[in-house]
Short mmCIF file of C-alpha atoms in Angstrom, two decimals:
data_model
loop_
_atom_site.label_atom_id
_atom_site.label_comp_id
_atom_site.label_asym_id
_atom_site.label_seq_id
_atom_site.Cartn_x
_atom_site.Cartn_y
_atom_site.Cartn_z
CA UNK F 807 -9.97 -3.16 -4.89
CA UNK F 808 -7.30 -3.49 -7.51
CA UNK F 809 -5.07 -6.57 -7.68
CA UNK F 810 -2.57 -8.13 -10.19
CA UNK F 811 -1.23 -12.24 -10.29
CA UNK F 812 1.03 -13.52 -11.57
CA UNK F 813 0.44 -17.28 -10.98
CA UNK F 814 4.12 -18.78 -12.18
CA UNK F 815 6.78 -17.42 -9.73
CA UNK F 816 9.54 -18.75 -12.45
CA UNK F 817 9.42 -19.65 -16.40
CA UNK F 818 12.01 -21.77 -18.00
CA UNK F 819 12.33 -21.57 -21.65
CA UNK F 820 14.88 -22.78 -24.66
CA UNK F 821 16.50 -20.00 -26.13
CA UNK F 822 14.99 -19.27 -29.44
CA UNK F 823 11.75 -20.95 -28.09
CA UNK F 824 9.02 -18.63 -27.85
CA UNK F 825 7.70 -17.41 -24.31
CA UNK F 826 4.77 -16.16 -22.02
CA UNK F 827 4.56 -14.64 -18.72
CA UNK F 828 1.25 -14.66 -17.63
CA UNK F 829 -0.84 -11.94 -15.58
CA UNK F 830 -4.60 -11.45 -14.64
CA UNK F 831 -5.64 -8.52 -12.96
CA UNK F 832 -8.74 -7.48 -11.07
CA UNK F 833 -10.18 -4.07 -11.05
CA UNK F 834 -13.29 -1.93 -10.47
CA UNK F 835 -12.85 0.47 -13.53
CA UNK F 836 -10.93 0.50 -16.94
CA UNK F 837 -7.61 -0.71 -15.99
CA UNK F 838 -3.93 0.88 -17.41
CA UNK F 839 -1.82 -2.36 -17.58
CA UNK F 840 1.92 -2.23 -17.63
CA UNK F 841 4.91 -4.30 -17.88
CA UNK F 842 8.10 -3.96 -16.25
CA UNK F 843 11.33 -6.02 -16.20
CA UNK F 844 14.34 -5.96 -13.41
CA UNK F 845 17.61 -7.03 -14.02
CA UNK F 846 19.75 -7.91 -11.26
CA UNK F 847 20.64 -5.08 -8.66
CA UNK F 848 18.94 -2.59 -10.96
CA UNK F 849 15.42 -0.65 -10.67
CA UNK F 850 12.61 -1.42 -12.79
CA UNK F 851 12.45 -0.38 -16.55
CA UNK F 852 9.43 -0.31 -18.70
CA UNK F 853 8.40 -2.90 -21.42
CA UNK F 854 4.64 -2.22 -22.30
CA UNK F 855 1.69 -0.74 -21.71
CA UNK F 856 -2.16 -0.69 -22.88
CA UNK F 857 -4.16 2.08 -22.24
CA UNK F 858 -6.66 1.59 -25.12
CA UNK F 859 -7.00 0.59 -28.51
CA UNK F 860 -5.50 -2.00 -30.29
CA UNK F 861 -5.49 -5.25 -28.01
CA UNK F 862 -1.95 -6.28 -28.89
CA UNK F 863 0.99 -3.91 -27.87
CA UNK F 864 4.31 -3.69 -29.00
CA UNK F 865 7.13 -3.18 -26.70
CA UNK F 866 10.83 -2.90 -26.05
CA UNK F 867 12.78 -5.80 -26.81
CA UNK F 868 10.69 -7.40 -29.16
CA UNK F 869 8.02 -8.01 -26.51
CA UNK F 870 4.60 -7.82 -27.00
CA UNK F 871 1.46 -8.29 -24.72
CA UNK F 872 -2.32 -9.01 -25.35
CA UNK F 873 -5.07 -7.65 -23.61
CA UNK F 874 -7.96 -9.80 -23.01
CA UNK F 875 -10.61 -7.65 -20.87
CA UNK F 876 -12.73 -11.15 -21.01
CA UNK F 877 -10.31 -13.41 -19.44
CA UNK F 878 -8.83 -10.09 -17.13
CA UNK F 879 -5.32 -10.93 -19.04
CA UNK F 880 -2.53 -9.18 -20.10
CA UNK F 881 -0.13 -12.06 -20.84
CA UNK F 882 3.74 -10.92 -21.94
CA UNK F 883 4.88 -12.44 -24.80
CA UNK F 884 7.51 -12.98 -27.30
CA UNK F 885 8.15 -15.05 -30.53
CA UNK F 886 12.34 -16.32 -29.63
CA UNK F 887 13.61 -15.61 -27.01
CA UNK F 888 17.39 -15.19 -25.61
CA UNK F 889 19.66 -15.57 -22.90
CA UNK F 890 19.44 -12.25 -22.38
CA UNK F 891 15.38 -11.41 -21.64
CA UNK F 892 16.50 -13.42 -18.33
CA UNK F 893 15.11 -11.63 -15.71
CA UNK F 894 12.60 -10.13 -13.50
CA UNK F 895 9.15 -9.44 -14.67
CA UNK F 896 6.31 -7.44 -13.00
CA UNK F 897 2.68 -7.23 -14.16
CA UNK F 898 0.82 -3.72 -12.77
CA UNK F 899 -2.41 -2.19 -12.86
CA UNK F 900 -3.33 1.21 -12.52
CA UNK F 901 -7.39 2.59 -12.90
CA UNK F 902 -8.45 6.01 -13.97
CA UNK F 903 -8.17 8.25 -11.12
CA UNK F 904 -5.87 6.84 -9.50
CA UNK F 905 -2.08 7.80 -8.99
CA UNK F 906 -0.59 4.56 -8.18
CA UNK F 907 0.17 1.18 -9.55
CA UNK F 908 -0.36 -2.40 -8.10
CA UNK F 909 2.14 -4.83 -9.02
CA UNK F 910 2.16 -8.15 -9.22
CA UNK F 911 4.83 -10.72 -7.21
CA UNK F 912 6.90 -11.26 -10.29
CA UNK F 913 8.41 -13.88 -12.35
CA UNK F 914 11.49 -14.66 -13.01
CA UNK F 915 11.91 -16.18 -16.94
CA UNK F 916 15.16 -18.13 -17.54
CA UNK F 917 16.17 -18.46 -20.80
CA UNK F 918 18.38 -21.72 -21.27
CA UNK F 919 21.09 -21.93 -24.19
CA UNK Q 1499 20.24 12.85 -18.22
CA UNK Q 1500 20.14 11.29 -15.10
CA UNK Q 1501 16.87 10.12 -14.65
CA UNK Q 1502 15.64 9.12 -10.61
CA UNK Q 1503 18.85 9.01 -8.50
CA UNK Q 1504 18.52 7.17 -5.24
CA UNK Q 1505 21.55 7.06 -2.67
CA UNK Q 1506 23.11 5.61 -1.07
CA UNK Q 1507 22.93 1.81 -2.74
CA UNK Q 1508 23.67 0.13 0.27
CA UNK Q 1509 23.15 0.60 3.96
CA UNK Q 1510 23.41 -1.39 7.58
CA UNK Q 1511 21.62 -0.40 10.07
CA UNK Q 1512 21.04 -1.04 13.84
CA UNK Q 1513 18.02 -1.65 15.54
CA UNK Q 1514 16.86 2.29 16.61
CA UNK Q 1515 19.05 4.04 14.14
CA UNK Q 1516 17.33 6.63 11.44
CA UNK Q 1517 18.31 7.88 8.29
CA UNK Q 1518 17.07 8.90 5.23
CA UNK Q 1519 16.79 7.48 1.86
CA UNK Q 1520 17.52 10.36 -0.65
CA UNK Q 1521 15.69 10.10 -3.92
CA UNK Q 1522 15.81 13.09 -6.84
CA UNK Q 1523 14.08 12.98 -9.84
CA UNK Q 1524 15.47 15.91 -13.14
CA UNK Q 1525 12.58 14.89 -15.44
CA UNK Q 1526 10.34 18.22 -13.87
CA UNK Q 1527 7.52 15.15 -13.14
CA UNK Q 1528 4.93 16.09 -10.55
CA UNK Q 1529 4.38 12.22 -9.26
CA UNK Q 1530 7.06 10.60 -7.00
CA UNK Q 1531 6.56 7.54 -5.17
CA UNK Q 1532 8.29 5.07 -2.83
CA UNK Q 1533 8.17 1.42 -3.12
CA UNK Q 1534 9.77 -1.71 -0.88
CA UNK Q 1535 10.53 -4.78 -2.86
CA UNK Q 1536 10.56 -8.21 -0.62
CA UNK Q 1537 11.32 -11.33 -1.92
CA UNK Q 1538 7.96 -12.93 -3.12
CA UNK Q 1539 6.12 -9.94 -2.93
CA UNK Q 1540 6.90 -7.37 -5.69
CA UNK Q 1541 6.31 -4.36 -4.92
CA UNK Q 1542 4.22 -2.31 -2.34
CA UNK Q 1543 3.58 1.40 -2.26
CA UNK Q 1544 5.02 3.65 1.00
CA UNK Q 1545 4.55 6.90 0.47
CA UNK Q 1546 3.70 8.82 -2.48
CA UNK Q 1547 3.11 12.81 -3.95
CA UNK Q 1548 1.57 14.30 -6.43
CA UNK Q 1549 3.91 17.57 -6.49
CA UNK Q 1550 5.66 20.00 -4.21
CA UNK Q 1551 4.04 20.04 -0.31
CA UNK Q 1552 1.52 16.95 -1.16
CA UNK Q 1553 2.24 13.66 0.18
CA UNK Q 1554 -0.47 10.69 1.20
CA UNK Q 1555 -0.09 7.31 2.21
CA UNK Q 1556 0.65 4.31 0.04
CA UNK Q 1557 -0.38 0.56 1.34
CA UNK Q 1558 2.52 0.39 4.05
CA UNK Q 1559 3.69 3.55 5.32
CA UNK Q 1560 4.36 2.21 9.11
CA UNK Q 1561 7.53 3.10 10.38
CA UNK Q 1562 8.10 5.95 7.52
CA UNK Q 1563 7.83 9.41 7.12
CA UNK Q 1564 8.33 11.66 3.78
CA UNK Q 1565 8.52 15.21 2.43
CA UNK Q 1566 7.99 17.23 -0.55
CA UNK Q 1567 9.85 20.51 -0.32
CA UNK Q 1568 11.02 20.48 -3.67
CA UNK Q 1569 9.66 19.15 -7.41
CA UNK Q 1570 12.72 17.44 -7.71
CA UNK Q 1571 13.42 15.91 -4.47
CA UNK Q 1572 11.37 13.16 -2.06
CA UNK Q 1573 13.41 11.77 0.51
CA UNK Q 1574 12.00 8.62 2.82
CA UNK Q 1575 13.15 9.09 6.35
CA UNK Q 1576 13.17 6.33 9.01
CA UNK Q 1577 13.26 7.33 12.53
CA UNK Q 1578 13.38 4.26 14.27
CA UNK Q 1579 14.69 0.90 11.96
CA UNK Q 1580 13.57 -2.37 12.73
CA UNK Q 1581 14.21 -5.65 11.05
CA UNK Q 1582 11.47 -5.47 9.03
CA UNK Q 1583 12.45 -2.61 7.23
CA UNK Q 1584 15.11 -4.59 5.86
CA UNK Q 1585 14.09 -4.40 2.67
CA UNK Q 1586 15.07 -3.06 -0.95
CA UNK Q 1587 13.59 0.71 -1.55
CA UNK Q 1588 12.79 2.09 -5.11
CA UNK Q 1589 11.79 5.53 -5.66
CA UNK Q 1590 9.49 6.23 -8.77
CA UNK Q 1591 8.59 9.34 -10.59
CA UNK Q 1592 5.64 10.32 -13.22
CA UNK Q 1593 4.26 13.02 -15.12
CA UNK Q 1594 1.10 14.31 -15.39
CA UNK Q 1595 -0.92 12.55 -17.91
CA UNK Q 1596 0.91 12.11 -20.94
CA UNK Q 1597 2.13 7.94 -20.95
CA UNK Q 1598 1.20 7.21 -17.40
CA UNK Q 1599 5.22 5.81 -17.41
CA UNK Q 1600 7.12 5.54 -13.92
CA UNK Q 1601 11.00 5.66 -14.05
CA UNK Q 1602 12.59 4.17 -11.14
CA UNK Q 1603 15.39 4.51 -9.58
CA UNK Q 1604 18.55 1.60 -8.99
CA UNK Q 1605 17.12 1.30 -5.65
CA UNK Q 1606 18.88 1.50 -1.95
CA UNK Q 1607 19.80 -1.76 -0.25
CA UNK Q 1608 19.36 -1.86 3.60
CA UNK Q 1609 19.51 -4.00 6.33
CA UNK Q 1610 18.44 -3.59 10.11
CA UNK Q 1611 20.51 -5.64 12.44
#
């Protein structure tokens, strides 16, 4: 069975402070891992991905994540952040062969001027 | 380019009442899905389809139905609403291979009273 946490249901953080979202996931196979981010009344947009390769990934916004297939993490992360990365962020996983993601609950990062 | 285009944003509904949630996707992908989003629980699959005429269960299809007469087109129908269905509904699209992305749409708000 494939599952996804996301063990802090909100972050606070200083603006210009960096941050972390956190995310372990649990899977039978060689997971894809994905993040997404929500803003308000709007539909999910993508951030990041690993498929394979280099552990770190760049994304949009100056994010970045790190997979570490030892501790089953793919933590989000970036170096300042600001008022506007406040949102909604969702951790999924999806294996080879199959045609759907699992998400995680979400958590929402406030950025604080 | 429009990208996945759900309508209508917002609906109320009464206990009994159908409709259908219309969801079109112009990016030619073969992969469409459906998604609820409660609060506290991210994301959870309904109904998904891997291309024209092929549709399978996701991890809560009770109480929905779908079809896939078109590449382009997936729409979730509801024959008899409840008030748990109230509930936020994304639809998702994918290609084959290639980046493994989904694209979602700005989701349909709807309540069962």
């Amino acid at each position: 069975a494939q599952s996804v946490a996301q063990p802090e249901d909100q972050v606070n953080v200083a603006e210009g402070n960096p941050l972390t979202v956190k995310c372990t996931y649990s899977v039978s196979g060689n997971p894809y891992l994905f993040w997404y981010v929500q803003y308000p009344n709007r539909g999910l947009q993508f951030l990041l991905k690993y498929i394979t390769g280099d552990n770190l990934v760049k994304g949009s916004y100056g994010f970045e994540a790190e997979f570490n297939k030892s501790q089953t993490s793919f933590h989000l992360k970036k170096p300042s952040a600001l008022v506007s990365d406040s949102a909604l962020y969702f951790c999924a996983v999806r294996v080879t062969g199959a045609n759907n993601l699992f998400f995680g609950t979400g958590t929402r990062l406030t950025v604080i001027p | 380019n429009a990208g996945v285009t759900q309508t209508p944003k917002f609906r109320i509904l009464k206990i009994g009442q159908s409709m259908t949630l219309q969801c079109a996707q112009d990016m030619n992908h073969n992969y469409m899905y459906w998604y609820r989003q409660d609060p506290g629980m991210g994301l959870k699959l309904i109904y998904y389809s891997v291309g024209a005429g092929i549709t399978d269960k996701g991890e809560v299809p009770n109480g929905y139905n779908v079809s896939r007469s078109t590449t382009e087109d997936f729409p979730l129908r509801l024959e008899l609403a409840a008030p748990s269905q109230t509930s936020v509904y994304f639809c998702a699209s994918r290609n084959t291979g290639g980046e493994n992305i989904q694209y979602f749409g700005a989701g349909t708000r709807l309540s069962v009273l």
